[in-house]
XYZ file of C-alpha atoms in Angstrom:
687
model
C 21.074 2.935 -26.445
C 20.845 4.014 -22.731
C 23.774 5.306 -21.292
C 22.478 5.967 -17.421
C 19.131 5.315 -15.739
C 17.308 7.514 -13.656
C 14.767 6.515 -11.016
C 12.463 8.024 -9.531
C 9.604 6.998 -6.726
C 6.219 9.140 -6.455
C 6.911 11.898 -3.940
C 4.916 10.167 -0.589
C 2.567 13.240 1.186
C 4.059 14.026 4.573
C 0.829 14.634 6.297
C 1.369 11.081 7.638
C 3.343 7.956 8.058
C 4.464 5.819 5.000
C 2.766 2.298 5.355
C 3.041 -1.101 3.885
C 0.600 -0.410 0.414
C 3.468 2.518 -0.744
C 6.186 0.003 0.082
C 4.139 -2.529 -1.803
C 2.985 -0.261 -4.331
C 6.144 2.425 -5.113
C 8.853 1.639 -3.448
C 10.181 -1.502 -2.727
C 9.479 -3.029 -6.133
C 11.454 0.632 -6.820
C 14.464 -0.502 -5.059
C 14.637 -3.679 -6.355
C 15.027 -2.617 -9.792
C 17.760 -0.209 -8.897
C 19.614 -2.725 -6.314
C 19.590 -4.619 -9.157
C 20.972 -2.089 -11.544
C 23.533 -1.405 -9.198
C 24.657 -5.213 -8.737
C 24.408 -5.060 -12.814
C 26.721 -1.654 -12.622
C 24.992 -0.059 -14.703
C 24.880 3.760 -13.750
C 21.575 4.602 -12.439
C 20.705 7.428 -9.221
C 17.588 6.840 -7.307
C 15.483 9.937 -6.957
C 12.598 10.806 -4.277
C 11.510 13.556 -1.411
C 8.773 14.566 0.900
C 5.438 16.085 -0.824
C 5.208 19.122 1.739
C 2.280 21.474 0.154
C -1.167 20.488 -0.782
C -4.190 19.761 0.739
C -4.065 17.111 2.794
C -0.903 18.976 5.056
C -2.597 21.429 5.801
C -5.996 19.325 6.833
C -3.505 17.386 9.210
C -2.656 20.805 10.626
C -5.825 21.842 11.015
C -6.794 18.447 12.846
C -3.728 18.870 15.545
C -4.163 22.477 16.047
C 0.144 22.382 14.634
C 1.476 24.956 12.130
C 1.320 23.556 8.824
C 5.353 23.396 8.792
C 5.620 21.433 12.506
C 3.807 19.140 10.371
C 6.081 18.457 7.264
C 8.822 18.687 9.619
C 7.489 16.053 11.144
C 6.296 13.624 8.980
C 9.833 14.482 7.231
C 11.667 12.930 9.564
C 9.082 9.635 10.044
C 9.099 8.629 6.064
C 12.599 9.672 5.807
C 13.666 6.831 8.504
C 10.835 4.247 8.190
C 12.248 4.479 3.983
C 16.291 3.776 5.403
C 14.960 1.218 8.246
C 13.286 -1.002 4.923
C 16.455 -0.217 3.492
C 14.941 1.729 0.385
C 18.356 2.686 -1.319
C 17.787 6.401 -2.485
C 21.051 8.274 -3.662
C 19.081 11.500 -2.718
C 15.086 11.893 -0.424
C 14.788 15.788 0.075
C 11.658 17.187 0.013
C 9.457 19.802 -1.655
C 10.460 22.954 1.386
C 13.916 23.408 0.303
C 15.115 26.666 -1.110
C 16.184 24.691 -4.087
C 12.727 22.932 -4.828
C 10.933 25.993 -4.200
C 13.426 28.902 -6.810
C 13.510 25.564 -9.446
C 9.508 24.937 -9.649
C 8.840 28.753 -9.593
C 11.161 29.496 -12.547
C 9.973 25.796 -15.024
C 6.155 27.958 -14.089
C 8.138 31.419 -15.217
C 8.950 29.586 -18.919
C 6.016 28.205 -19.952
C 4.133 31.312 -18.469
C 6.371 33.486 -20.744
C 6.295 30.972 -23.666
C 2.764 31.049 -23.571
C 2.079 27.867 -23.169
C -0.596 28.416 -20.090
C -4.182 29.420 -20.741
C -5.277 32.179 -17.532
C -9.049 31.766 -17.427
C -11.588 32.835 -14.708
C -13.269 30.843 -13.992
C -16.296 29.604 -11.144
C -14.924 27.886 -8.249
C -16.397 26.280 -5.510
C -16.288 28.212 -2.098
C -17.377 28.253 1.816
C -20.285 31.021 1.541
C -19.158 31.783 4.818
C -15.714 32.173 5.191
C -15.794 33.398 1.551
C -12.308 30.394 1.531
C -11.963 29.703 -2.037
C -11.819 25.094 -1.807
C -9.037 23.124 -3.198
C -10.513 19.888 -4.547
C -9.457 18.132 -1.565
C -11.773 19.750 0.678
C -14.673 18.875 -1.237
C -16.643 15.971 -0.272
C -19.131 14.654 -1.289
C -20.771 11.027 -2.976
C -18.988 9.263 -5.498
C -21.077 9.141 -8.895
C -18.955 5.895 -9.717
C -18.550 4.073 -6.552
C -21.444 5.852 -4.429
C -19.100 5.884 -1.283
C -19.426 8.830 0.681
C -16.284 10.853 1.603
C -15.358 10.952 -1.864
C -12.598 13.979 -2.627
C -13.499 16.742 -5.564
C -10.320 14.610 -7.100
C -10.383 11.275 -6.590
C -12.108 9.030 -4.510
C -10.427 6.269 -2.148
C -12.663 3.959 -1.941
C -12.513 3.234 -5.633
C -9.801 5.006 -6.962
C -11.440 7.031 -9.615
C -10.247 10.783 -10.623
C -12.868 13.140 -10.298
C -14.034 17.041 -10.553
C -15.894 18.359 -7.603
C -18.540 19.068 -10.388
C -18.912 15.325 -10.129
C -19.704 15.365 -6.875
C -22.886 14.753 -5.542
C -23.794 16.539 -2.683
C -20.476 17.719 -2.147
C -19.946 19.834 0.745
C -17.046 21.404 2.600
C -14.703 18.923 4.457
C -13.527 21.453 6.965
C -16.664 22.869 7.497
C -19.299 20.720 6.537
C -22.603 22.893 8.056
C -21.173 25.761 5.188
C -22.374 25.374 2.541
C -20.488 25.941 -1.368
C -21.517 28.654 -3.484
C -19.323 29.512 -6.985
C -18.008 32.100 -6.874
C -15.243 33.922 -9.914
C -11.967 33.253 -9.303
C -8.351 33.684 -11.477
C -6.365 30.785 -12.654
C -3.718 29.524 -15.183
C -4.400 26.123 -16.791
C -2.295 23.649 -18.876
C -4.040 23.409 -22.664
C -3.884 19.362 -22.189
C -6.039 19.690 -25.516
C -3.768 20.979 -27.356
C -1.145 18.506 -26.915
C -3.236 15.233 -26.929
C -2.533 13.874 -30.296
C 1.633 14.550 -29.502
C 0.349 12.587 -26.032
C -1.724 9.498 -28.179
C 1.269 8.959 -30.623
C 4.068 8.664 -28.047
C 2.006 6.538 -25.373
C -0.404 4.835 -27.698
C 1.413 4.132 -30.579
C 5.567 4.648 -29.003
C 4.950 2.452 -25.626
C 2.901 -0.814 -26.270
C 5.448 -1.819 -24.266
C 3.813 -0.793 -20.353
C 1.649 -2.584 -18.452
C -1.691 -3.044 -19.693
C -3.208 -1.131 -16.343
C -1.143 1.495 -17.108
C -1.679 1.632 -20.911
C -4.984 0.752 -20.664
C -5.906 4.408 -18.308
C -4.078 6.110 -20.278
C -5.987 5.058 -23.376
C -9.512 5.813 -21.712
C -8.524 9.098 -20.942
C -7.194 9.999 -24.650
C -9.718 8.864 -25.947
C -12.065 11.545 -24.010
C -11.499 14.953 -25.084
C -8.834 15.952 -22.753
C -9.587 19.442 -21.261
C -7.155 22.144 -19.476
C -6.155 21.445 -16.134
C -5.826 24.086 -14.181
C -1.706 24.647 -12.119
C -2.099 27.036 -9.824
C -4.736 27.096 -6.636
C -6.569 29.558 -4.340
C -4.283 28.886 -1.145
C -1.749 30.308 1.543
C 0.472 27.182 1.829
C 2.908 26.111 -1.120
C 4.938 28.061 -3.566
C 3.274 31.585 -4.441
C 2.958 32.309 -8.438
C 5.557 33.835 -9.706
C 3.101 36.455 -12.037
C 1.629 40.218 -11.219
C -2.049 39.681 -10.106
C -1.284 36.811 -8.534
C -1.282 37.414 -4.909
C -3.007 34.154 -2.493
C -2.672 31.497 -5.424
C -0.179 29.281 -4.906
C 1.152 26.426 -7.663
C -0.819 23.322 -7.602
C 0.742 20.574 -6.048
C 0.260 18.123 -8.596
C 2.293 21.307 -10.968
C 4.693 21.052 -7.665
C 5.867 17.900 -6.478
C 6.606 16.100 -9.893
C 9.279 18.386 -10.789
C 10.483 17.845 -7.077
C 12.528 14.685 -8.979
C 14.062 17.032 -10.963
C 14.929 19.813 -8.411
C 15.861 16.586 -6.199
C 18.610 15.869 -8.917
C 20.083 18.915 -9.354
C 20.471 19.297 -5.193
C 22.341 15.740 -5.452
C 24.336 17.056 -8.504
C 25.333 20.165 -6.847
C 26.196 18.674 -3.353
C 28.311 16.149 -5.202
C 29.169 17.135 -8.685
C 32.411 14.708 -9.273
C 29.999 12.147 -8.908
C 26.956 12.604 -10.667
C 27.683 15.705 -13.527
C 25.366 18.057 -14.111
C 21.487 17.087 -13.278
C 21.138 18.141 -17.114
C 22.538 14.656 -18.107
C 19.951 13.049 -15.626
C 17.226 15.225 -17.388
C 17.934 16.360 -20.310
C 20.168 14.091 -22.208
C 18.379 11.421 -24.590
C 20.835 8.814 -23.512
C 19.160 8.848 -20.264
C 16.913 6.252 -19.254
C 13.264 7.471 -16.901
C 11.117 5.444 -14.781
C 9.421 6.404 -12.800
C 7.643 4.144 -10.163
C 4.333 5.397 -8.881
C 0.731 4.216 -7.362
C -2.309 3.681 -10.275
C -4.103 6.657 -8.479
C -0.999 9.291 -9.767
C -0.862 6.669 -13.393
C -2.429 10.521 -15.273
C -0.366 12.841 -14.021
C 2.869 10.992 -14.705
C 1.818 9.481 -17.846
C -0.240 12.716 -18.823
C 0.117 15.384 -17.190
C 3.985 15.623 -16.513
C 4.631 14.571 -19.817
C 2.602 17.590 -21.054
C 4.437 19.802 -18.780
C 8.182 18.744 -19.823
C 6.733 18.908 -23.566
C 5.737 22.312 -22.946
C 8.556 23.453 -21.312
C 11.539 22.113 -24.572
C 13.953 20.660 -22.864
C 13.366 17.506 -20.824
C 13.769 13.292 -21.497
C 9.931 11.586 -21.505
C 9.803 8.568 -19.429
C 10.580 5.541 -21.494
C 8.867 3.690 -18.717
C 5.806 3.686 -15.991
C 5.097 0.707 -14.277
C 2.757 1.474 -11.981
C 1.242 -1.257 -9.448
C -2.307 -0.985 -8.022
C -3.709 -1.261 -4.593
C -2.254 -3.412 -1.783
C -5.750 -3.869 0.274
C -5.028 -4.489 4.597
C -7.396 -7.818 5.946
C -9.893 -6.845 2.935
C -10.265 -3.360 3.486
C -8.951 -0.330 1.894
C -5.475 0.717 3.574
C -6.769 4.530 4.708
C -3.834 7.547 6.004
C -7.025 9.053 7.507
C -8.425 5.829 9.208
C -6.126 4.826 10.003
C -6.585 1.359 8.436
C -2.748 0.718 7.887
C 0.531 -1.240 8.992
C 2.723 1.760 9.328
C 6.252 1.034 8.850
C 7.720 2.867 12.134
C 5.484 0.789 14.220
C 6.534 -2.279 12.811
C 10.254 -1.502 12.740
C 9.658 -1.201 16.763
C 7.264 -3.934 16.869
C 9.735 -6.812 14.676
C 12.728 -5.807 15.249
C 15.384 -7.831 12.671
C 12.217 -8.644 9.945
C 12.435 -6.096 7.247
C 12.834 -8.476 4.908
C 10.022 -10.786 5.639
C 8.050 -7.572 4.873
C 9.574 -6.852 1.755
C 9.100 -10.658 0.328
C 5.852 -10.931 1.785
C 5.062 -7.914 -0.077
C 6.501 -8.583 -3.665
C 5.008 -12.216 -3.567
C 1.623 -10.341 -2.885
C 2.656 -7.747 -5.284
C -0.227 -5.559 -7.002
C 1.006 -5.578 -10.431
C -1.872 -5.771 -12.050
C -4.535 -5.626 -10.272
C -5.237 -5.032 -6.576
C -4.067 -7.682 -4.607
C -5.296 -8.296 -0.545
C -1.625 -8.043 3.006
C -3.287 -10.527 5.415
C -1.326 -11.095 8.860
C -2.150 -15.101 8.404
C -0.432 -14.766 4.951
C 2.769 -12.763 6.541
C 3.065 -15.181 9.239
C 2.245 -19.115 6.293
C 5.144 -17.143 3.994
C 8.087 -16.558 6.236
C 7.427 -19.581 8.623
C 6.972 -21.642 4.887
C 8.786 -20.285 2.899
C 11.331 -18.358 4.322
C 12.385 -20.180 6.774
C 11.512 -23.826 5.795
C 13.029 -23.485 2.392
C 15.594 -20.701 2.299
C 16.329 -20.332 5.820
C 16.496 -24.381 6.246
C 18.642 -24.872 3.412
C 21.306 -22.238 3.980
C 21.342 -23.419 7.648
C 21.811 -26.914 6.927
C 25.074 -26.536 4.212
C 26.581 -24.578 6.799
C 25.944 -26.680 10.147
C 26.999 -29.889 8.293
C 30.325 -28.066 6.823
C 30.893 -27.251 10.833
C 29.706 -30.315 11.873
C 32.281 -32.350 9.628
C 34.910 -29.667 8.419
C 35.500 -27.406 10.880
C 33.363 -24.403 8.931
C 36.131 -24.980 5.821
C 34.789 -25.314 2.437
C 35.627 -28.830 1.201
C 37.413 -29.258 -2.337
C 34.476 -30.264 -5.133
C 35.678 -34.179 -6.566
C 34.130 -35.861 -9.815
C 30.836 -34.885 -10.182
C 27.911 -36.782 -10.753
C 25.552 -36.927 -13.063
C 22.772 -35.365 -10.700
C 26.177 -32.935 -9.223
C 25.509 -31.760 -13.670
C 21.779 -31.690 -13.421
C 21.257 -30.197 -10.292
C 24.637 -27.363 -11.188
C 22.482 -26.766 -14.984
C 19.182 -26.242 -13.236
C 20.494 -22.953 -10.650
C 22.978 -21.843 -13.910
C 19.805 -21.179 -15.703
C 18.117 -19.069 -13.354
C 20.224 -16.148 -13.834
C 18.748 -15.336 -17.474
C 15.227 -15.820 -16.244
C 15.973 -13.706 -13.129
C 17.055 -10.912 -15.430
C 14.634 -11.085 -17.640
C 11.699 -10.805 -15.327
C 13.376 -7.958 -13.505
C 13.786 -6.060 -16.487
C 10.484 -6.575 -17.715
C 9.806 -4.764 -14.466
C 8.219 -8.542 -13.000
C 9.206 -8.655 -9.907
C 6.534 -10.878 -8.082
C 7.475 -13.408 -10.578
C 11.508 -12.625 -10.154
C 11.321 -13.250 -6.527
C 9.647 -16.461 -7.153
C 13.043 -17.814 -8.770
C 15.356 -16.707 -6.373
C 12.961 -18.253 -4.396
C 13.447 -21.790 -6.273
C 17.135 -21.980 -6.113
C 16.859 -22.991 -2.413
C 14.142 -25.395 -3.530
C 16.668 -26.893 -5.918
C 19.598 -26.593 -2.782
C 16.893 -28.172 -0.505
C 16.054 -30.920 -3.150
C 19.619 -31.497 -3.640
C 20.876 -32.433 0.050
C 17.510 -34.514 0.367
C 18.670 -36.683 -2.514
C 22.491 -36.643 -1.404
C 21.967 -36.936 2.015
C 25.445 -35.901 2.676
C 24.874 -37.080 6.570
C 24.292 -41.060 5.660
C 27.216 -40.730 2.405
C 29.350 -39.309 5.656
C 29.478 -42.811 7.144
C 30.576 -45.009 4.088
C 32.042 -42.140 1.257
C 33.083 -39.345 2.604
C 35.515 -38.121 -0.452
C 31.715 -38.070 -1.808
C 30.536 -35.782 0.971
C 33.411 -33.114 -0.172
C 31.659 -32.504 -3.478
C 28.317 -32.500 -1.999
C 28.991 -30.171 0.465
C 30.636 -27.945 -1.644
C 28.205 -27.430 -3.968
C 25.783 -26.619 -1.484
C 28.022 -24.092 -0.396
C 28.352 -22.425 -3.648
C 24.517 -22.660 -4.046
C 24.638 -21.101 -1.009
C 26.742 -18.078 -2.452
C 24.852 -17.777 -4.999
C 21.270 -17.309 -3.232
C 22.785 -14.322 -1.613
C 23.353 -12.908 -4.754
C 20.055 -13.356 -6.114
C 18.524 -12.199 -3.524
C 19.974 -9.635 -3.023
C 17.845 -7.091 -4.691
C 14.926 -8.421 -2.890
C 16.141 -9.043 0.359
C 19.483 -6.887 1.418
C 19.577 -7.052 5.115
C 19.464 -10.987 4.962
C 21.977 -11.408 2.049
C 24.234 -9.359 4.521
C 23.739 -11.911 6.879
C 24.399 -14.350 4.803
C 27.806 -12.991 2.910
C 28.486 -13.120 6.586
C 28.112 -16.140 7.573
C 30.147 -17.064 4.189
C 33.017 -14.820 5.034
C 32.705 -12.627 1.655
C 32.805 -9.512 1.893
C 30.591 -8.715 -1.718
C 29.095 -10.971 -5.065
C 28.887 -9.316 -8.324
C 25.575 -10.204 -10.490
C 27.806 -11.644 -13.175
C 28.192 -14.320 -10.940
C 25.623 -15.615 -10.194
C 25.195 -18.919 -11.696
C 29.235 -19.718 -10.843
C 29.826 -22.961 -8.922
C 33.703 -21.651 -8.009
C 32.591 -18.658 -6.097
C 34.463 -20.401 -2.674
C 37.290 -21.725 -2.935
C 38.209 -24.655 -1.452
C 39.937 -24.137 2.305
C 38.223 -21.008 2.478
C 37.140 -20.117 6.396
C 33.126 -19.681 6.804
C 31.483 -17.665 9.358
C 29.722 -18.873 12.507
C 26.499 -20.039 11.295
C 23.120 -18.655 12.555
C 19.456 -18.895 11.875
C 18.781 -16.421 8.839
C 15.114 -16.226 9.359
C 12.977 -16.954 12.938
C 9.415 -18.501 12.530
C 6.993 -15.892 13.916
C 4.454 -17.241 16.559
C 0.640 -17.639 16.449
C 0.631 -14.690 19.729
C 2.946 -12.556 17.560
C 0.032 -12.332 15.319
C -2.938 -12.013 17.363
C -1.346 -8.935 18.503
C -0.968 -7.177 15.147
C -4.854 -8.584 15.153
C -6.099 -7.142 18.049
C -4.862 -3.834 17.427
C -6.058 -3.393 13.273
C -9.940 -4.612 15.172
C -9.270 -1.761 18.228
C -8.201 0.481 15.399
C -11.469 -0.868 12.859
C -13.785 -0.201 16.511
C -12.685 3.682 16.627
C -13.217 3.871 13.709
C -16.631 3.010 13.803
C -17.574 4.484 16.729
C -15.781 7.883 15.283
C -17.741 7.817 12.317
C -20.933 6.520 13.480
C -24.530 8.202 12.524
C -27.597 7.788 14.058
C -30.115 6.792 10.961
C -32.413 9.908 9.901
C -35.557 10.216 11.826
C -38.698 8.163 9.595
C -41.692 10.196 8.714
C -43.650 11.737 11.860
C -47.034 9.333 12.495
C -50.180 10.242 14.642
C -50.351 9.015 18.056
C -53.619 6.859 16.901
C -50.469 4.976 15.447
C -48.261 4.472 17.848
C -51.345 3.554 20.190
C -51.813 0.376 17.796
C -48.451 -0.911 19.332
C -49.552 -3.091 22.264
C -45.807 -2.866 23.937
C -45.615 -5.036 27.195
C -43.101 -5.888 30.213
C -42.474 -9.792 30.165
C -40.281 -11.728 32.347
C -37.845 -13.838 31.184
C -38.648 -17.562 32.853
C -37.036 -20.014 30.013
C -34.674 -19.318 27.097
C -32.896 -22.172 25.430
C -30.961 -22.771 21.806
C -32.420 -24.727 19.077
C -30.992 -27.476 17.887
C -31.617 -27.226 14.013
C -31.535 -23.587 13.619
C -28.092 -21.521 15.106
C -29.808 -17.984 14.707
C -33.131 -18.450 17.415
C -33.203 -18.511 20.863
C -36.464 -20.161 22.344
C -37.886 -17.595 25.503
C -40.400 -18.641 27.399
C -42.115 -14.936 28.425
C -44.266 -14.600 31.615
C -47.100 -11.613 30.517
C -49.449 -11.145 33.362
C -52.085 -13.446 31.666
C -51.041 -16.757 30.141
C -47.164 -17.812 29.520
C -46.370 -17.444 26.110
C -43.311 -18.587 23.746
C -41.257 -16.473 21.934
C -39.206 -17.221 18.665
C -36.023 -13.905 18.948
C -32.674 -14.317 16.493
C -30.588 -13.000 19.144
C -28.208 -16.518 19.637
C -25.421 -14.937 18.224
C -25.349 -12.298 21.178
C -25.811 -14.090 23.985
C -26.194 -17.038 26.379
C -29.195 -18.311 27.121
C -28.396 -18.479 30.728
C -28.081 -14.475 31.374
C -31.254 -13.822 29.992
C -33.204 -16.221 32.353
C -34.911 -14.138 34.972
C -34.370 -10.791 32.924
C -37.637 -8.596 32.266
C -37.896 -7.758 28.689
C -39.691 -5.653 26.026
C -41.953 -7.026 23.823
C -44.876 -6.392 21.309
C -47.701 -8.116 22.360
C -49.832 -8.148 19.526
C -48.516 -9.188 16.383
C -50.005 -11.890 14.661
C -48.651 -15.203 15.832
C -45.973 -16.630 13.376
C -45.067 -20.170 12.665
C -41.305 -21.416 12.173
C -41.089 -24.823 10.600
C -37.471 -25.859 12.737
C -36.283 -29.457 11.552
C -39.036 -31.268 11.568
C -40.638 -29.355 14.107
C -43.729 -26.269 13.951
C -42.652 -23.897 16.284
C -44.927 -20.448 17.384
C -43.683 -16.922 17.707
C -46.498 -14.968 19.925
C -44.706 -11.326 19.787
C -41.258 -10.052 18.825
C -38.633 -9.133 22.070
C -37.455 -5.346 20.820
C -33.416 -5.056 20.559
C -31.418 -1.925 20.547
C -28.799 -2.456 16.743
C -25.595 -0.752 17.825
C -23.671 0.858 15.315
C -21.653 -2.542 14.832
C -25.163 -4.456 14.090
C -24.735 -5.946 17.618
C -27.583 -6.489 19.342
C -28.989 -5.382 23.359
C -31.912 -6.643 23.911
C -34.657 -4.113 25.502
C -35.276 -3.638 29.496
C -36.587 -1.844 32.488
C -34.446 -0.598 34.748
C -36.821 -1.640 37.573
C -38.514 -4.351 38.206
C -42.276 -4.079 37.498
C -45.446 -6.439 37.252
C -45.016 -8.901 34.019
C -47.363 -7.408 31.449
C -46.630 -4.130 32.914
C -47.635 -1.921 29.313
C -44.806 0.731 27.482
C -45.906 4.110 26.571
């Protein structure tokens, strides 16, 4: 049905680097799919680029005190180099500030305008009452009406992923000038009438694409079950592509209009540069025999499944996506990954801190891929999967097969002799894997497909463990020829099966096998290596990752979390006023700690004996997690002396607490006992 496949990956914002959430959600699955198609010999183009317009880049520029162009130039290079470092094999990675893109996006808008496909609407929008600046959705923050998280943006809540409008926010404010009030004033913009295309969208998606992932189909259905509204395609901004219409001074194309057109303009850029290889861009975007697949994260589903297709339909010349295999979100150590909070594992930093271990991260992210629900990355799991799977299963089998061949045959592939029933069963088992891996990849089930590839290594380990060539060599060396021949054939099969998933280690394995390339169609063959073929020098395919290395990463995240908490700390509002008489009812005194000890039956409480200037008193305080008892003995602490005595049942014992020691609660929940800065007599009153 299709003659070629065009694969796009969501354009990352050039307001920061790319992190593991981006890799897991979009770029690794897209790269797996593209590498597989190439291995199959199918014509495929892989397109991406930096999204350099929109509010996030202007916010970053303002924060860093540099120009917006400087921001996008810096992060475009970081992002592009990071993708290359991880082997994300784009055919083109361009940018939306290119001249080609500016002209293409501008012409696209003008076509819709000239066809009467855009509604000109004057509508009241939020602006800063002090500066008069109209605020984009991204510059407005408030409380999310869905999950009630603070700091939700006017277009989306980063905590729960809900798509929002500024009017839905509770207590909206200007992100950049929080002290300034918001007012609404009229402004003119051009809107895409999604409501005019609602029936077509229902038929195309709900009736025509029931095979889409449930998370994608479900989100589309929830939107299409409501009445779609016109969506603004222009914004009152200085940074962006100017709206090519008279009377549109000070307005630019909305980033969600501009960015997806980047897929097309980047394709044009590639085709114009290499027409002999790629042909014309129209072949890839306007020929019905081209299959279009968008790889995105779940926060982009509405834009790629409803808004962008409506733009293309309104234009009239473009194909529609055949599939949009969107992933859900990946969390980091049980917390949402966030660029603004620096809570992420950044790719450019990982490449420096884990040289040569790109495939380890690719493997772990695929194994934990959030394909239909959010998932979680932890450094403990990263270490375990490397040590227990890549090293102990895949690497172990490869190393044993190659080292035994080097030991017994000087690295020359032995001839295969007569096959036993065990040999035949093993061959049948790994030959059957090809069809299953293909089925899973073509159904966009990359996590399970990688698991099937790893099962080939498990088959190999079991075969070697059962065959025991290191024992058989003493009694039947001819039999060992066959055992190691089949083990090496399976090793070569692993180089093919893992090529889409782990390209760096597959290349390393091919070097050890002394071969340049293996076609996907040969997966399952048992004659990939001829008898007499000289293998290369064996080496470890993967290395164990030690606890100290993982602890460094955990310490790094802990420091980031502490910094975020410090920077975002706000004291609680002052409570309602009280009278001086109310305060006077509190009897605050200073006491000297004579004794302090832990309780065997209660891990939270410390038992104090306090000298209070009258009669010594006993106080129980829930600060056992904060202090060693010894460090408190001799300190002078502030306590409330006139609270009624309270009895605690600790095991079989009843203990009376005669007062409360005061502590200050830090932003991180830690408690600090209130003391005095110079010695006073026990029982001195505080007021």
